[in-house]
C-alpha positions as a Markdown table, in Angstrom:
| # | Residue | x | y | z |
|---|---|---|---|---|
| 1 | Unk | -136.3 | -168.4 | 56.7 |
| 2 | Unk | -137.8 | -168.4 | 60.1 |
| 3 | Unk | -141.1 | -170.8 | 60.4 |
| 4 | Unk | -144.0 | -168.9 | 61.8 |
| 5 | Unk | -144.9 | -170.0 | 65.3 |
| 6 | Unk | -148.5 | -171.5 | 64.4 |
| 7 | Unk | -146.9 | -173.7 | 61.8 |
| 8 | Unk | -144.1 | -175.1 | 64.2 |
| 9 | Unk | -144.2 | -178.7 | 65.5 |
| 10 | Unk | -145.3 | -178.3 | 69.1 |
| 11 | Unk | -144.2 | -181.8 | 69.8 |
| 12 | Unk | -140.4 | -181.0 | 69.2 |
| 13 | Unk | -138.3 | -178.9 | 71.6 |
| 14 | Unk | -134.8 | -177.6 | 71.0 |
| 15 | Unk | -132.7 | -176.4 | 74.0 |
| 16 | Unk | -130.3 | -174.0 | 71.8 |
| 17 | Unk | -133.0 | -171.4 | 71.4 |
| 18 | Unk | -135.4 | -172.7 | 74.1 |
| 19 | Unk | -138.2 | -173.2 | 71.8 |
| 20 | Unk | -140.5 | -175.5 | 69.8 |
| 21 | Unk | -140.3 | -176.5 | 66.1 |
| 22 | Unk | -137.8 | -179.1 | 65.9 |
| 23 | Unk | -135.4 | -180.9 | 68.1 |
| 24 | Unk | -131.7 | -179.8 | 69.0 |
| 25 | Unk | -130.2 | -182.4 | 66.6 |
| 26 | Unk | -132.1 | -180.8 | 63.7 |
| 27 | Unk | -131.3 | -177.2 | 64.6 |
| 28 | Unk | -129.3 | -175.9 | 61.4 |
| 29 | Unk | -128.2 | -172.6 | 63.1 |
| 30 | Unk | -126.6 | -174.7 | 65.8 |
| 31 | Unk | -124.8 | -176.7 | 63.5 |
| 32 | Unk | -123.6 | -173.7 | 61.5 |
| 33 | Unk | -122.3 | -172.1 | 64.7 |
| 34 | Unk | -120.4 | -175.4 | 65.6 |
| 35 | Unk | -118.9 | -175.6 | 62.0 |
| 36 | Unk | -117.7 | -172.0 | 62.2 |
| 37 | Unk | -116.4 | -172.7 | 65.6 |
| 38 | Unk | -114.4 | -175.9 | 64.6 |
| 39 | Unk | -113.1 | -174.0 | 61.5 |
| 40 | Unk | -111.7 | -171.2 | 64.0 |
| 41 | Unk | -110.1 | -173.8 | 66.3 |
| 42 | Unk | -112.3 | -173.1 | 69.2 |
| 43 | Unk | -113.3 | -176.8 | 69.5 |
| 44 | Unk | -110.0 | -178.4 | 68.8 |
| 45 | Unk | -109.6 | -179.8 | 72.4 |
| 46 | Unk | -112.8 | -182.0 | 71.5 |
| 47 | Unk | -111.6 | -183.3 | 68.3 |
| 48 | Unk | -108.8 | -186.0 | 67.9 |
| 49 | Unk | -108.1 | -185.5 | 64.4 |
| 50 | Unk | -106.9 | -181.7 | 65.5 |
| 51 | Unk | -104.9 | -182.6 | 68.3 |
| 52 | Unk | -101.6 | -182.8 | 66.5 |
| 53 | Unk | -102.2 | -179.5 | 64.8 |
| 54 | Unk | -102.9 | -177.7 | 68.3 |
| 55 | Unk | -99.8 | -179.2 | 69.8 |
| 56 | Unk | -97.5 | -177.4 | 67.1 |
| 57 | Unk | -99.3 | -174.1 | 67.5 |
| 58 | Unk | -98.4 | -174.4 | 71.1 |
| 59 | Unk | -94.9 | -175.3 | 70.7 |
| 60 | Unk | -92.6 | -172.9 | 72.7 |
| 61 | Unk | -95.7 | -171.1 | 74.2 |
| 62 | Unk | -95.7 | -171.3 | 78.0 |
| 63 | Unk | -98.7 | -172.9 | 79.6 |
| 64 | Unk | -100.5 | -170.6 | 82.0 |
| 65 | Unk | -102.0 | -172.0 | 85.2 |
| 66 | Unk | -105.4 | -171.7 | 86.0 |
| 67 | Unk | -105.0 | -169.5 | 88.7 |
| 68 | Unk | -102.8 | -167.0 | 86.5 |
| 69 | Unk | -105.5 | -167.0 | 83.7 |
| 70 | Unk | -107.3 | -163.4 | 83.3 |
| 71 | Unk | -110.6 | -163.1 | 85.2 |
| 72 | Unk | -113.3 | -162.3 | 82.9 |
| 73 | Unk | -115.8 | -159.4 | 83.7 |
| 74 | Unk | -119.1 | -159.4 | 81.9 |
| 75 | Unk | -121.5 | -156.7 | 81.6 |
| 76 | Unk | -124.6 | -158.4 | 80.4 |
| 77 | Unk | -128.5 | -158.0 | 81.0 |
| 78 | Unk | -131.0 | -160.9 | 80.9 |
| 79 | Unk | -133.3 | -158.7 | 78.7 |
| 80 | Unk | -130.9 | -158.1 | 76.0 |
| 81 | Unk | -131.8 | -159.5 | 72.7 |
| 82 | Unk | -128.8 | -159.2 | 70.4 |
| 83 | Unk | -127.2 | -161.4 | 68.1 |
| 84 | Unk | -123.9 | -163.2 | 68.7 |
| 85 | Unk | -120.9 | -162.9 | 66.0 |
| 86 | Unk | -119.7 | -166.3 | 64.9 |
| 87 | Unk | -116.0 | -165.2 | 64.8 |
| 88 | Unk | -114.9 | -162.0 | 66.5 |
| 89 | Unk | -111.3 | -161.8 | 65.2 |
| 90 | Unk | -109.5 | -162.5 | 61.8 |
| 91 | Unk | -106.1 | -161.6 | 60.4 |
| 92 | Unk | -104.8 | -160.8 | 56.9 |
| 93 | Unk | -101.4 | -160.5 | 55.8 |
| 94 | Unk | -101.8 | -157.1 | 54.3 |
| 95 | Unk | -100.4 | -153.7 | 55.1 |
| 96 | Unk | -103.3 | -151.6 | 54.1 |
| 97 | Unk | -106.6 | -151.2 | 55.9 |
| 98 | Unk | -109.4 | -151.7 | 53.8 |
| 99 | Unk | -113.4 | -152.5 | 54.1 |
| 100 | Unk | -115.7 | -154.2 | 52.0 |
| 101 | Unk | -118.6 | -152.5 | 50.1 |
| 102 | Unk | -121.8 | -152.9 | 51.7 |
| 103 | Unk | -125.1 | -153.5 | 49.9 |
| 104 | Unk | -128.5 | -152.3 | 51.4 |
| 105 | Unk | -128.9 | -155.8 | 53.1 |
| 106 | Unk | -125.3 | -155.7 | 54.5 |
| 107 | Unk | -123.8 | -153.7 | 57.6 |
| 108 | Unk | -125.3 | -153.4 | 61.1 |
| 109 | Unk | -127.0 | -150.7 | 63.0 |
| 110 | Unk | -125.7 | -151.6 | 66.4 |
| 111 | Unk | -122.9 | -150.3 | 68.6 |
| 112 | Unk | -119.3 | -151.5 | 68.3 |
| 113 | Unk | -118.4 | -153.2 | 71.3 |
| 114 | Unk | -115.4 | -155.4 | 71.8 |
| 115 | Unk | -113.6 | -157.1 | 74.6 |
| 116 | Unk | -110.1 | -156.5 | 75.8 |
| 117 | Unk | -107.7 | -157.4 | 78.6 |
| 118 | Unk | -106.3 | -155.0 | 81.2 |
| 119 | Unk | -104.8 | -155.5 | 84.6 |
| 120 | Unk | -105.2 | -159.4 | 84.0 |
| 121 | Unk | -108.9 | -159.1 | 83.5 |
| 122 | Unk | -110.7 | -159.7 | 80.2 |
| 123 | Unk | -113.4 | -157.0 | 80.0 |
| 124 | Unk | -116.4 | -157.5 | 78.1 |
| 125 | Unk | -118.4 | -154.7 | 76.6 |
| 126 | Unk | -116.0 | -152.2 | 75.8 |
| 127 | Unk | -117.7 | -149.4 | 73.6 |
| 128 | Unk | -115.7 | -148.1 | 70.6 |
| 129 | Unk | -116.8 | -144.4 | 70.6 |
| 130 | Unk | -115.1 | -142.1 | 68.1 |
| 131 | Unk | -117.0 | -139.2 | 69.6 |
| 132 | Unk | -115.4 | -139.4 | 73.0 |
| 133 | Unk | -112.2 | -137.4 | 73.9 |
| 134 | Unk | -111.6 | -139.5 | 77.1 |
| 135 | Unk | -111.4 | -143.3 | 78.0 |
| 136 | Unk | -114.0 | -144.3 | 80.6 |
| 137 | Unk | -114.4 | -146.9 | 82.9 |
| 138 | Unk | -117.6 | -147.4 | 84.9 |
| 139 | Unk | -117.8 | -147.8 | 88.6 |
| 140 | Unk | -119.7 | -151.1 | 88.4 |
| 141 | Unk | -116.7 | -152.6 | 86.3 |
| 142 | Unk | -114.0 | -150.7 | 88.4 |
| 143 | Unk | -115.5 | -152.5 | 91.7 |
| 144 | Unk | -114.9 | -155.9 | 90.2 |
| 145 | Unk | -111.1 | -155.4 | 89.6 |
| 146 | Unk | -108.5 | -156.8 | 91.9 |
| 147 | Unk | -107.9 | -154.8 | 95.0 |
| 148 | Unk | -104.0 | -154.4 | 93.8 |
| 149 | Unk | -105.7 | -152.9 | 90.6 |
| 150 | Unk | -108.2 | -150.6 | 92.1 |
| 151 | Unk | -105.5 | -149.3 | 94.9 |
| 152 | Unk | -103.7 | -147.7 | 91.6 |
| 153 | Unk | -106.6 | -145.0 | 91.4 |
| 154 | Unk | -105.5 | -141.4 | 91.8 |
| 155 | Unk | -107.7 | -138.3 | 92.0 |
| 156 | Unk | -108.9 | -137.0 | 88.7 |
| 157 | Unk | -107.5 | -133.9 | 87.3 |
| 158 | Unk | -110.2 | -132.9 | 84.8 |
| 159 | Unk | -114.0 | -132.9 | 84.6 |
| 160 | Unk | -116.2 | -134.5 | 82.1 |
| 161 | Unk | -118.7 | -132.7 | 80.0 |
| 162 | Unk | -121.8 | -134.5 | 78.6 |
| 163 | Unk | -124.0 | -134.2 | 75.6 |
| 164 | Unk | -126.3 | -131.5 | 77.2 |
| 165 | Unk | -123.3 | -129.6 | 78.7 |
| 166 | Unk | -123.5 | -131.0 | 82.2 |
| 167 | Unk | -120.3 | -131.4 | 84.3 |
| 168 | Unk | -119.1 | -134.5 | 86.1 |
| 169 | Unk | -116.1 | -135.0 | 88.2 |
| 170 | Unk | -114.9 | -138.4 | 87.9 |
| 171 | Unk | -114.3 | -140.8 | 91.2 |
| 172 | Unk | -110.6 | -141.0 | 90.1 |
| 173 | Unk | -108.3 | -142.0 | 87.4 |
| 174 | Unk | -106.8 | -145.3 | 86.6 |
| 175 | Unk | -103.7 | -145.8 | 84.3 |
| 176 | Unk | -103.8 | -149.3 | 82.8 |
| 177 | Unk | -101.9 | -151.5 | 80.1 |
| 178 | Unk | -104.9 | -152.7 | 77.4 |
| 179 | Unk | -104.4 | -155.5 | 75.1 |
| 180 | Unk | -106.8 | -155.7 | 72.2 |
| 181 | Unk | -106.8 | -159.1 | 70.3 |
| 182 | Unk | -105.7 | -162.7 | 70.9 |
| 183 | Unk | -102.6 | -164.3 | 72.1 |
| 184 | Unk | -101.4 | -164.5 | 68.4 |
| 185 | Unk | -102.2 | -161.1 | 66.9 |
| 186 | Unk | -102.8 | -158.1 | 69.2 |
| 187 | Unk | -101.9 | -154.6 | 69.9 |
| 188 | Unk | -101.3 | -152.9 | 73.3 |
| 189 | Unk | -101.4 | -149.3 | 74.6 |
| 190 | Unk | -101.5 | -147.4 | 78.0 |
| 191 | Unk | -104.8 | -146.0 | 78.6 |
| 192 | Unk | -105.9 | -143.7 | 81.3 |
| 193 | Unk | -109.2 | -144.3 | 82.4 |
| 194 | Unk | -111.6 | -141.8 | 84.2 |
| 195 | Unk | -113.5 | -143.8 | 86.7 |
| 196 | Unk | -117.3 | -142.7 | 86.4 |
| 197 | Unk | -120.3 | -143.3 | 88.5 |
| 198 | Unk | -123.2 | -143.9 | 86.3 |
| 199 | Unk | -125.6 | -146.6 | 85.0 |
| 200 | Unk | -124.6 | -147.8 | 81.8 |
| 201 | Unk | -124.9 | -150.8 | 79.5 |
| 202 | Unk | -121.1 | -151.1 | 79.0 |
| 203 | Unk | -118.1 | -151.5 | 81.2 |
| 204 | Unk | -116.2 | -148.8 | 79.4 |
| 205 | Unk | -115.4 | -146.6 | 76.7 |
| 206 | Unk | -112.4 | -146.2 | 74.3 |
| 207 | Unk | -112.2 | -142.9 | 72.7 |
| 208 | Unk | -110.3 | -140.9 | 70.1 |
| 209 | Unk | -107.0 | -140.8 | 71.9 |
| 210 | Unk | -106.1 | -144.5 | 72.5 |
| 211 | Unk | -107.6 | -145.4 | 69.1 |
| 212 | Unk | -105.2 | -143.0 | 67.4 |
| 213 | Unk | -102.5 | -144.4 | 69.6 |
| 214 | Unk | -102.9 | -148.2 | 68.4 |
| 215 | Unk | -103.6 | -146.8 | 64.7 |
| 216 | Unk | -107.2 | -148.4 | 64.8 |
| 217 | Unk | -109.8 | -147.7 | 62.3 |
| 218 | Unk | -113.4 | -148.3 | 63.6 |
| 219 | Unk | -116.3 | -148.5 | 61.2 |
| 220 | Unk | -119.8 | -148.9 | 63.0 |
| 221 | Unk | -121.8 | -149.8 | 59.8 |
| 222 | Unk | -119.5 | -152.9 | 59.3 |
| 223 | Unk | -119.3 | -153.5 | 63.0 |
| 224 | Unk | -115.3 | -153.9 | 62.6 |
| 225 | Unk | -112.3 | -152.4 | 64.4 |
| 226 | Unk | -109.0 | -152.8 | 62.2 |
| 227 | Unk | -105.7 | -152.1 | 63.2 |
| 228 | Unk | -102.1 | -153.0 | 62.0 |
| 229 | Unk | -99.4 | -155.5 | 63.4 |
| 230 | Unk | -96.0 | -156.1 | 62.2 |
| 231 | Unk | -97.5 | -159.2 | 60.3 |
| 232 | Unk | -100.5 | -157.6 | 58.8 |
| 233 | Unk | -104.0 | -156.3 | 59.7 |
| 234 | Unk | -106.2 | -157.6 | 62.4 |
| 235 | Unk | -110.0 | -157.2 | 62.2 |
| 236 | Unk | -111.9 | -157.2 | 65.3 |
| 237 | Unk | -115.8 | -157.8 | 65.0 |
| 238 | Unk | -118.3 | -156.3 | 67.4 |
| 239 | Unk | -118.9 | -159.0 | 70.1 |
| 240 | Unk | -122.4 | -159.1 | 71.2 |
| 241 | Unk | -124.2 | -161.8 | 73.5 |
| 242 | Unk | -127.4 | -163.7 | 72.8 |
| 243 | Unk | -130.2 | -163.6 | 75.2 |
| 244 | Unk | -129.7 | -167.2 | 76.6 |
| 245 | Unk | -126.0 | -166.4 | 77.4 |
| 246 | Unk | -127.2 | -163.1 | 79.0 |
| 247 | Unk | -129.6 | -165.2 | 81.3 |
| 248 | Unk | -127.0 | -167.7 | 82.3 |
| 249 | Unk | -124.0 | -165.7 | 82.8 |
| 250 | Unk | -125.7 | -162.8 | 84.9 |
| 251 | Unk | -125.4 | -164.0 | 88.3 |
| 252 | Unk | -124.4 | -160.8 | 90.1 |
| 253 | Unk | -126.9 | -158.7 | 92.0 |
| 254 | Unk | -128.7 | -156.1 | 90.2 |
| 255 | Unk | -127.5 | -152.5 | 90.8 |
| 256 | Unk | -129.7 | -150.8 | 93.1 |
| 257 | Unk | -131.4 | -147.5 | 91.8 |
| 258 | Unk | -130.3 | -144.4 | 93.3 |
| 259 | Unk | -132.9 | -142.2 | 94.9 |
| 260 | Unk | -133.3 | -139.0 | 92.9 |
| 261 | Unk | -132.4 | -136.9 | 95.7 |
| 262 | Unk | -130.9 | -133.4 | 95.3 |
| 263 | Unk | -128.0 | -132.6 | 97.5 |
| 264 | Unk | -128.7 | -129.7 | 100.0 |
| 265 | Unk | -127.1 | -126.4 | 99.5 |
| 266 | Unk | -124.4 | -125.0 | 101.8 |
| 267 | Unk | -124.7 | -121.6 | 103.5 |
| 268 | Unk | -121.3 | -119.8 | 104.3 |
| 269 | Unk | -120.1 | -116.6 | 105.5 |
| 270 | Unk | -117.5 | -114.7 | 103.3 |
| 271 | Unk | -116.6 | -111.4 | 104.7 |
| 272 | Unk | -115.1 | -111.4 | 108.3 |
| 273 | Unk | -116.7 | -108.0 | 109.1 |
| 274 | Unk | -120.2 | -109.1 | 108.1 |
| 275 | Unk | -120.5 | -112.8 | 109.4 |
| 276 | Unk | -124.4 | -112.4 | 109.3 |
| 277 | Unk | -124.1 | -111.9 | 105.5 |
| 278 | Unk | -123.9 | -115.3 | 104.0 |
| 279 | Unk | -124.0 | -116.8 | 100.5 |
| 280 | Unk | -125.5 | -120.3 | 99.2 |
| 281 | Unk | -123.3 | -122.7 | 97.4 |
| 282 | Unk | -124.9 | -125.4 | 95.6 |
| 283 | Unk | -124.5 | -128.8 | 97.2 |
| 284 | Unk | -123.9 | -130.6 | 93.8 |
| 285 | Unk | -120.5 | -129.0 | 93.7 |
| 286 | Unk | -117.7 | -131.4 | 94.5 |
| 287 | Unk | -115.5 | -130.5 | 97.4 |
| 288 | Unk | -112.8 | -129.2 | 95.2 |
| 289 | Unk | -115.3 | -127.0 | 93.2 |
| 290 | Unk | -116.7 | -125.6 | 96.1 |
| 291 | Unk | -113.2 | -124.7 | 97.9 |
| 292 | Unk | -112.2 | -122.9 | 94.4 |
| 293 | Unk | -115.5 | -121.1 | 94.4 |
| 294 | Unk | -115.2 | -119.9 | 97.9 |
| 295 | Unk | -111.6 | -118.8 | 97.4 |
| 296 | Unk | -112.7 | -116.7 | 94.3 |
| 297 | Unk | -115.5 | -115.2 | 96.0 |
| 298 | Unk | -113.3 | -114.2 | 99.1 |
| 299 | Unk | -110.7 | -112.8 | 96.6 |
| 300 | Unk | -113.1 | -110.4 | 95.2 |
| 301 | Unk | -115.0 | -109.2 | 98.2 |
| 302 | Unk | -114.7 | -105.6 | 97.1 |
| 303 | Unk | -117.2 | -106.1 | 94.0 |
| 304 | Unk | -120.1 | -106.9 | 96.5 |
| 305 | Unk | -122.2 | -104.5 | 98.5 |
| 306 | Unk | -121.8 | -105.5 | 102.1 |
| 307 | Unk | -123.2 | -102.1 | 103.5 |
| 308 | Unk | -125.5 | -99.2 | 102.1 |
| 309 | Unk | -122.3 | -96.9 | 101.8 |
| 310 | Unk | -121.0 | -99.6 | 99.2 |
| 311 | Unk | -123.7 | -99.0 | 96.9 |
| 312 | Unk | -122.9 | -95.1 | 96.3 |
């Protein structure tokens, strides 16, 4: 139970929540999270008694040099107020994917967000969207990839349609091998990401096609993503960041707001015999769309009335 603000001891301050009421040593929530991390083996490098067990789990595993470790890309905002999961992955030696029943007090109403590795980058805030037929990588994340990865982008071959029916042409498409899970239990799949220029709280979207490819089953109300491996079933829990971490991690410059300007329309002649009779083409069309539209109009010049005699 959270103590009301007016009843908290103002003489005590705890850094973990940046608030008053008790000291950091007395913070029960901090102690619980530390205990969970110890059980998960996240703090084994700090505990002498666990060193031997840690060495055994790493027998035969090649040590990765610091320079070869994947670069982490965060997507956080200082104003977010979300809860951090204590453990984001678990493993069961089962072959059947099941989910526990929920009571009225269980479950979550938040989005299903995970982290994954691709192109030797650890990408946070990848949104699992069962309603999307495409995999999306937003431009702000794409710009932080290594140059040799970005250079692999090729022109997009299809447009994207939004909820309201608007059509957007991606900046390009990028095929990357994505790994979901940790070094012990994980799954991999090649994903063809559409690079989209749009402000978003997420770094990217994983849609239906790749979820099917890895045989993953997401459930938003549980905040879980489960997928099979040869050894058993892996459970990925939605990973969200707490407010304090968002403030300390977000060191990148803010994304400037784009001016709400409408592209100018283009005026073009179509008929070689009537150069003064021009048509207006919307400036919001892409170069490809504009070229295809003009070619279609020129192919069907006979259906337009260019002079009075054409109207009879």
